């Protein structure tokens, strides 16, 4: 029988989680259904709930419970893990004074408004002052949180526990060098696929049905979730039996919705896959954004951009679009979903170029936080790095350093998790292929049950019991690295572009 203190902590944390779920539902509604005039009231509702949840969590009573439970020796391994994880969150949440949190929140919403305007008007100067504030506050935050090595590490910790700038640098420089070379060879080969057949009208409802089917086939549980449309696809959850994904339908390009649904479906499966016995506890949560992204990218790129996948779904897509795909083979589709071309926008990037966009942002962020770069110098450095990494000339800041929302949100340290997600996905998939020798035959039959079972038992059920690097090490026997990802890409694209 768990002790009284343990049950009290569990109940308190359950209540905090309930509030976060309510917050999540209000934010979901804001993106999906809310009428425009409701925005100011919704803002207040969200702020009140967030403050209440924060107060409830950082209450000294929680601190007392944690202290007493730290000395308790009769806890089961899961109970001690729950206490340990709660203490980790509690200590981080109580390190920032309330006045600082308030100030950061205010500056963030000002910065967001300024960024929207600056981007619309292609006017970096209109955002410069706000970004300077965000960078200053982020440096103060790093000091308040504490760090070893680079102050950037304190910010990174919020998104990817245990990862450091020092750890990322060698991984990213190897990646930049070899990806750069691969992209150069692909561009020089001039063997891009024929995309003329894409230029057609792609019925909205047929696209919708196709994406719903994909999610069902992947094993996404519609009794415990739903798909909707939104401007930017996302996944959110309020409980492991209520996980919602969104997609974005483009009548000019069906692969936008298809890839978005598979990607968000991968995130959704992770959230639906926590252990039912961990429900309403901190253990039923993603360990890091990088691991979360590894789940979406594994489905989207390694599975959804494989020849086996299109050998099966090419036929089904042709049934949905008989006219548009009359003279298009499954191999043609496979080639189009894997076309590589350097782009100015990160969101338009393919598997080969995507991480170069991330590395550029990481280098700029670290230099800002370590004090080696001034905000005013960002536009020039951005242009230099785009030329260096992708061979592109940046015509203006709207398509350059103003394109992403992240900095205006104060999310410095977030970008590297996208690349880590790709690296983890490749490392996991190497192991999956070893463990499931018939994987590609199964994918070619539209059967993902064994793959999902593998992910459930090795990754999803773990929840927050292991850190990201520890999880990757335990499953693959290797530290996080770029090796698996680079050899996956080099092999795939050497064949695709006959390099
Ligand atoms: Zn994602």
Coordinates of N, CA and C in Angstrom, one line a residue, residues 342-427:
X342 N 17.3 22.6 -52.5 CA 17.5 23.6 -51.5 C 16.4 24.6 -51.5
X343 N 15.8 25.0 -50.4 CA 14.7 26.0 -50.3 C 15.1 27.1 -49.3
X344 N 14.5 28.2 -49.4 CA 14.8 29.3 -48.5 C 14.0 29.0 -47.2
X345 N 12.8 28.4 -47.3 CA 12.0 28.2 -46.1 C 12.3 26.8 -45.5
X346 N 12.5 26.8 -44.2 CA 12.7 25.5 -43.5 C 11.5 24.6 -43.7
X347 N 10.3 25.1 -43.7 CA 9.1 24.3 -43.8 C 8.9 23.7 -45.1
X348 N 9.6 24.1 -46.1 CA 9.6 23.5 -47.5 C 10.7 22.5 -47.7
X349 N 11.5 22.4 -46.7 CA 12.7 21.5 -46.9 C 12.4 20.1 -46.9
X350 N 13.3 19.3 -47.6 CA 13.2 17.9 -47.7 C 14.1 17.2 -46.6
X351 N 14.2 15.9 -46.7 CA 15.0 15.1 -45.7 C 16.5 15.5 -45.7
X352 N 17.0 15.8 -46.9 CA 18.4 16.0 -47.0 C 18.8 17.5 -46.6
X353 N 17.9 18.4 -46.9 CA 18.3 19.8 -46.6 C 17.8 20.3 -45.2
X354 N 16.8 19.6 -44.7 CA 16.1 20.1 -43.5 C 17.1 20.5 -42.3
X355 N 18.0 19.5 -42.1 CA 18.8 19.7 -40.9 C 19.9 20.8 -41.1
X356 N 20.1 21.2 -42.3 CA 21.0 22.3 -42.6 C 20.4 23.6 -42.1
X357 N 19.0 23.7 -42.3 CA 18.3 24.8 -41.8 C 18.4 24.9 -40.2
X358 N 18.3 23.7 -39.6 CA 18.4 23.7 -38.1 C 19.8 24.0 -37.6
X359 N 20.8 23.5 -38.3 CA 22.2 23.8 -37.8 C 22.5 25.3 -37.9
X360 N 22.0 25.9 -38.9 CA 22.2 27.4 -39.1 C 21.5 28.1 -37.9
X361 N 20.3 27.7 -37.5 CA 19.6 28.4 -36.4 C 20.3 28.1 -35.1
X362 N 20.8 26.9 -34.9 CA 21.5 26.5 -33.7 C 22.7 27.3 -33.5
X363 N 23.5 27.5 -34.6 CA 24.7 28.3 -34.5 C 24.4 29.7 -34.1
X364 N 23.4 30.3 -34.7 CA 23.0 31.7 -34.4 C 22.5 31.8 -33.0
X365 N 21.7 30.9 -32.5 CA 21.2 30.9 -31.1 C 22.3 30.8 -30.1
X366 N 23.2 29.9 -30.3 CA 24.3 29.7 -29.4 C 25.2 31.0 -29.3
X367 N 25.5 31.6 -30.5 CA 26.3 32.8 -30.5 C 25.6 33.9 -29.8
X368 N 24.2 34.0 -29.9 CA 23.5 35.1 -29.3 C 23.5 34.9 -27.8
X369 N 23.3 33.7 -27.3 CA 23.2 33.4 -25.9 C 24.6 33.5 -25.2
X370 N 25.6 33.1 -26.0 CA 27.0 33.2 -25.4 C 27.6 34.6 -25.6
X371 N 26.8 35.5 -26.2 CA 27.3 36.9 -26.3 C 28.3 37.2 -27.4
X372 N 28.4 36.2 -28.4 CA 29.3 36.5 -29.5 C 28.7 37.1 -30.7
X373 N 27.3 37.3 -30.6 CA 26.6 37.8 -31.8 C 25.6 38.8 -31.3
X374 N 25.5 40.0 -32.0 CA 24.4 40.9 -31.6 C 23.2 40.7 -32.5
X375 N 22.1 41.0 -32.0 CA 20.8 40.8 -32.7 C 20.9 41.5 -34.1
X376 N 21.5 42.7 -34.1 CA 21.6 43.5 -35.4 C 22.4 42.7 -36.4
X377 N 23.2 41.8 -36.0 CA 24.1 41.1 -37.0 C 23.4 39.8 -37.5
X378 N 22.2 39.5 -37.0 CA 21.6 38.2 -37.5 C 21.3 38.2 -39.0
X379 N 20.7 39.3 -39.6 CA 20.3 39.2 -41.0 C 21.5 38.9 -41.9
X380 N 22.6 39.5 -41.6 CA 23.8 39.3 -42.5 C 24.4 37.8 -42.3
X381 N 24.4 37.4 -41.0 CA 25.0 36.1 -40.8 C 24.1 35.0 -41.4
X382 N 22.7 35.3 -41.3 CA 21.8 34.3 -41.9 C 22.1 34.2 -43.4
X383 N 22.3 35.3 -44.0 CA 22.6 35.3 -45.5 C 23.8 34.5 -45.8
X384 N 24.9 34.8 -45.0 CA 26.2 34.1 -45.2 C 26.0 32.6 -45.0
X385 N 25.3 32.2 -44.0 CA 25.2 30.7 -43.7 C 24.3 30.0 -44.7
X386 N 23.2 30.7 -45.2 CA 22.4 30.1 -46.2 C 23.2 29.8 -47.5
X387 N 24.1 30.8 -47.8 CA 24.9 30.6 -49.0 C 25.9 29.4 -48.7
X388 N 26.5 29.4 -47.5 CA 27.4 28.4 -47.2 C 26.8 27.0 -47.2
X389 N 25.7 26.9 -46.5 CA 25.1 25.5 -46.3 C 24.2 25.1 -47.5
X390 N 23.4 26.0 -48.1 CA 22.5 25.6 -49.1 C 22.7 26.2 -50.5
X391 N 23.7 27.0 -50.6 CA 24.1 27.7 -51.8 C 23.0 28.6 -52.3
X392 N 22.2 29.2 -51.4 CA 21.1 30.1 -51.8 C 21.4 31.5 -51.4
X393 N 20.9 32.4 -52.3 CA 20.9 33.8 -51.9 C 19.6 34.2 -51.3
X394 N 19.7 34.8 -50.1 CA 18.4 35.2 -49.4 C 18.0 36.6 -49.9
X395 N 16.8 36.6 -50.6 CA 16.4 37.9 -51.2 C 15.9 39.0 -50.1
X396 N 15.4 38.5 -49.0 CA 14.9 39.4 -48.0 C 14.7 38.7 -46.7
X397 N 14.6 39.5 -45.6 CA 14.5 38.9 -44.2 C 13.2 38.1 -44.0
X398 N 12.1 38.5 -44.7 CA 10.9 37.8 -44.5 C 11.1 36.3 -44.9
X399 N 11.9 36.1 -46.0 CA 12.2 34.7 -46.4 C 13.5 34.2 -45.7
X400 N 14.1 35.1 -44.9 CA 15.3 34.7 -44.2 C 15.1 34.6 -42.7
X401 N 15.7 35.4 -41.9 CA 15.7 35.3 -40.5 C 14.4 35.6 -39.8
X402 N 13.4 36.1 -40.5 CA 12.1 36.4 -39.9 C 11.1 35.2 -40.1
X403 N 11.5 34.2 -40.8 CA 10.5 33.2 -41.2 C 9.9 32.3 -40.0
X404 N 10.6 32.1 -39.0 CA 10.1 31.2 -37.9 C 9.5 32.0 -36.7
X405 N 8.5 31.3 -36.1 CA 7.8 31.9 -35.0 C 8.6 31.8 -33.7
X406 N 9.5 30.8 -33.6 CA 10.1 30.3 -32.4 C 10.7 31.4 -31.5
X407 N 11.5 32.3 -32.1 CA 12.2 33.3 -31.2 C 11.2 34.3 -30.6
X408 N 10.2 34.6 -31.4 CA 9.2 35.5 -30.9 C 8.4 34.9 -29.7
X409 N 8.4 33.6 -29.7 CA 7.8 32.9 -28.5 C 8.7 32.7 -27.4
X410 N 10.0 33.1 -27.6 CA 11.0 33.0 -26.5 C 11.5 31.6 -26.5
X411 N 11.2 30.8 -27.5 CA 11.7 29.4 -27.5 C 13.1 29.2 -28.1
X412 N 14.1 29.8 -27.4 CA 15.5 29.6 -27.8 C 15.9 28.3 -27.2
X413 N 16.5 27.4 -28.1 CA 16.9 26.1 -27.6 C 16.0 25.0 -28.1
X414 N 15.0 25.4 -28.8 CA 14.0 24.4 -29.3 C 14.4 23.7 -30.6
X415 N 15.0 24.5 -31.5 CA 15.3 24.0 -32.9 C 16.1 22.7 -32.9
X416 N 17.2 22.6 -32.1 CA 18.0 21.3 -32.2 C 17.1 20.1 -32.0
X417 N 16.0 20.1 -31.4 CA 15.2 18.9 -31.1 C 14.6 18.4 -32.4
X418 N 14.4 19.2 -33.4 CA 14.0 18.7 -34.7 C 15.0 17.8 -35.3
X419 N 16.3 18.2 -35.3 CA 17.3 17.4 -35.9 C 17.6 16.1 -35.0
X420 N 17.6 16.3 -33.7 CA 17.7 15.1 -32.8 C 16.6 14.1 -33.1
X421 N 15.4 14.6 -33.4 CA 14.3 13.7 -33.7 C 14.7 12.8 -35.0
X422 N 15.3 13.5 -36.0 CA 15.7 12.7 -37.2 C 16.8 11.7 -36.9
X423 N 17.7 12.2 -36.1 CA 18.8 11.2 -35.8 C 18.4 10.1 -34.9
X424 N 17.5 10.3 -33.9 CA 17.0 9.2 -33.1 C 16.2 8.3 -34.0
X425 N 15.3 8.8 -34.9 CA 14.5 8.0 -35.7 C 15.3 7.0 -36.6
X426 N 16.4 7.5 -37.1 CA 17.3 6.7 -37.9 C 17.9 5.6 -37.0
X427 N 18.4 6.0 -35.8 CA 19.0 5.0 -34.9 C 18.0 3.9 -34.5

